[in-house]
XYZ file of C-alpha atoms in Angstrom:
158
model
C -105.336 16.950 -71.640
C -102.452 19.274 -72.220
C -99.690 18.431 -74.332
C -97.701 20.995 -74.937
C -95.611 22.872 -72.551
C -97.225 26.394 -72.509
C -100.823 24.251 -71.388
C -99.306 23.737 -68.416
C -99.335 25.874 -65.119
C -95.692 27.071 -64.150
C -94.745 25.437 -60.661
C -94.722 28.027 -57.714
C -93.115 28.539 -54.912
C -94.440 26.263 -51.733
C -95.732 28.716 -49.025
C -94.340 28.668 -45.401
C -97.295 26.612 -44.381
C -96.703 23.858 -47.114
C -93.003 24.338 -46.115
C -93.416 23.691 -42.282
C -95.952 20.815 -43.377
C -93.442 18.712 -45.040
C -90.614 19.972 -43.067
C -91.623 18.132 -39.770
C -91.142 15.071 -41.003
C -87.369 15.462 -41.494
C -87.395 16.833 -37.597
C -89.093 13.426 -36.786
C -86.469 11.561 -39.058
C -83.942 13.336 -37.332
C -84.866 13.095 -33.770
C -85.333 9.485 -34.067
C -81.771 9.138 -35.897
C -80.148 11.071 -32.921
C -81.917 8.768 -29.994
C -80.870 5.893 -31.962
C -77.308 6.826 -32.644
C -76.949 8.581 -29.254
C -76.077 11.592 -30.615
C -77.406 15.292 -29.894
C -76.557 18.660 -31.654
C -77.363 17.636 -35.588
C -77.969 21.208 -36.725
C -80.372 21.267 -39.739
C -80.612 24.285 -42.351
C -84.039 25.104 -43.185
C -83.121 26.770 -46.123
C -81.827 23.566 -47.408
C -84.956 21.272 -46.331
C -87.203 23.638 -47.876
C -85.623 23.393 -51.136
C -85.495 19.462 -50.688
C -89.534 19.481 -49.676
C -90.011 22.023 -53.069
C -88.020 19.455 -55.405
C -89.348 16.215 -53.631
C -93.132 18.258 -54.328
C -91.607 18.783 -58.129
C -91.151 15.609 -58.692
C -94.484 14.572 -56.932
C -96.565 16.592 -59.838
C -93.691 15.142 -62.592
C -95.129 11.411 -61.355
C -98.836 12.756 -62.219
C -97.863 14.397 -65.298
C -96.263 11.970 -67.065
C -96.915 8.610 -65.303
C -100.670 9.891 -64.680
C -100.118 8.157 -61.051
C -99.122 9.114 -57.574
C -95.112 8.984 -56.189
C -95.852 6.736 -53.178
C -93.789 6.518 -50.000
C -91.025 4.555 -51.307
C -90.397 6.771 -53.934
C -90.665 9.735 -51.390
C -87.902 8.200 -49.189
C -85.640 7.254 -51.915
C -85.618 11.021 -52.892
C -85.228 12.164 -49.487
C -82.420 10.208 -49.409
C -80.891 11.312 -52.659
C -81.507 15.189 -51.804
C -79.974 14.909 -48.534
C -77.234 13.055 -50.016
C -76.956 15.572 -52.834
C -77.136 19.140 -50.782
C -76.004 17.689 -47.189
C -78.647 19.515 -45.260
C -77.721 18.289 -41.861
C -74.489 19.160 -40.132
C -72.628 18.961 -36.623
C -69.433 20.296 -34.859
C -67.387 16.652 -34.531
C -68.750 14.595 -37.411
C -67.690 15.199 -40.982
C -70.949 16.247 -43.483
C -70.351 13.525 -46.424
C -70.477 11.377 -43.408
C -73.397 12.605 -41.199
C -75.540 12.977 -43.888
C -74.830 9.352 -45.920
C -75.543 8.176 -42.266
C -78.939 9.834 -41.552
C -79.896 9.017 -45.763
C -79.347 5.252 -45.364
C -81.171 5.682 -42.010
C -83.805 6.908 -43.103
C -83.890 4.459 -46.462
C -83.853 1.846 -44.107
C -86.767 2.895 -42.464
C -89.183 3.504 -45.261
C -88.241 0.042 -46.560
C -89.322 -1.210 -43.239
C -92.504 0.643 -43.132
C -93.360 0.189 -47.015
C -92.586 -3.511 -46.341
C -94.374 -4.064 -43.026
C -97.268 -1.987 -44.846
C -97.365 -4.679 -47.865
C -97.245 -7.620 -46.030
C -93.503 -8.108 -47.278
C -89.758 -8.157 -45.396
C -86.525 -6.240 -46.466
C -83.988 -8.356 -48.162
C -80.595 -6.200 -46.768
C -77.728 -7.844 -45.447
C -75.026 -5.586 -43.212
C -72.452 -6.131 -45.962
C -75.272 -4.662 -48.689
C -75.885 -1.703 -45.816
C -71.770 -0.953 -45.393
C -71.816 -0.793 -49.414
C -74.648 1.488 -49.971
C -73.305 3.458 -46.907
C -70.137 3.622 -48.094
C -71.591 4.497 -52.014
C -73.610 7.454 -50.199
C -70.600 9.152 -49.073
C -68.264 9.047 -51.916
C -70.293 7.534 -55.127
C -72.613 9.121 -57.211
C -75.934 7.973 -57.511
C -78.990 9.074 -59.561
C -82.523 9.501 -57.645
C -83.752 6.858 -60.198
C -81.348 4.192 -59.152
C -82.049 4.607 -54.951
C -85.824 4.276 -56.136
C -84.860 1.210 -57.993
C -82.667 -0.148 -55.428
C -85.309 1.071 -52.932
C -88.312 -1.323 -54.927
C -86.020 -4.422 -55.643
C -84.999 -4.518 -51.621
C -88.176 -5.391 -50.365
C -89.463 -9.020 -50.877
C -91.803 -11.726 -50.658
């Protein structure tokens, strides 16, 4: 086992494939928020999600490292959520980007506690004055990855 940092292999850069791979899953997150919200015209940067799919991949191999386990899906979402809340990836002409983006994060946060819950046999325990508060911490608070991944596990419930 290595110990020491010069035993272990630098990270590299993902490739396009690995890129586009991960990638699609924000253009499913966002289609789905723009049906939904009847909106049309969200304008993603690719540079942006690329970087977010490289540092949510970082922290992927961090989880095996030093917690010898894998991230799982709720973990995943809650640092979607923080990425796109910290570099604001999505953008469009008549909606302000603190806005837009705190909107599709808690979006999508809501839906991975769904699907994490529906997957464990369990419900979401979020009430709309809990949702206007982490909304409205998403646009102007700041909040670490660890504590949406905390808030993320201690949502769901029996």
């Amino acid at each position: 086992m290595a110990n020491t940092p010069e035993e272990f292999p630098v990270f590299t850069d993902l490739d396009m494939r690995q890129i586009t791979i991960l990638s699609s899953r924000f253009r499913l997150y966002l289609k789905d928020f723009e049906i939904n919200n009847g909106l049309s015209g969200i304008i993603a940067s690719p540079p942006v999600i690329a970087e977010i799919c490289e540092r949510i991949e970082k922290r992927r191999i961090y989880f095996h490292i030093f917690y010898n386990c894998k991230m799982g899906e709720l973990n995943e979402g809650s640092l979607m959520c923080f990425w796109i809340l910290k570099l604001m990836p999505f953008s469009h002409l008549s909606i302000p980007l603190n806005e837009l983006n705190a909107k599709i994060a808690l979006y999508l946060l809501n839906n991975v506690l769904i699907y994490h819950a529906k997957k464990k046999g369990k419900k979401v325990n979020i009430s709309s004055e809990l949702y206007e508060r982490l909304y409205y911490s998403f646009r102007f608070r700041d909040i670490s990855k660890e504590a949406i991944m905390a808030l993320s596990e201690s949502l769901i419930i029996q």
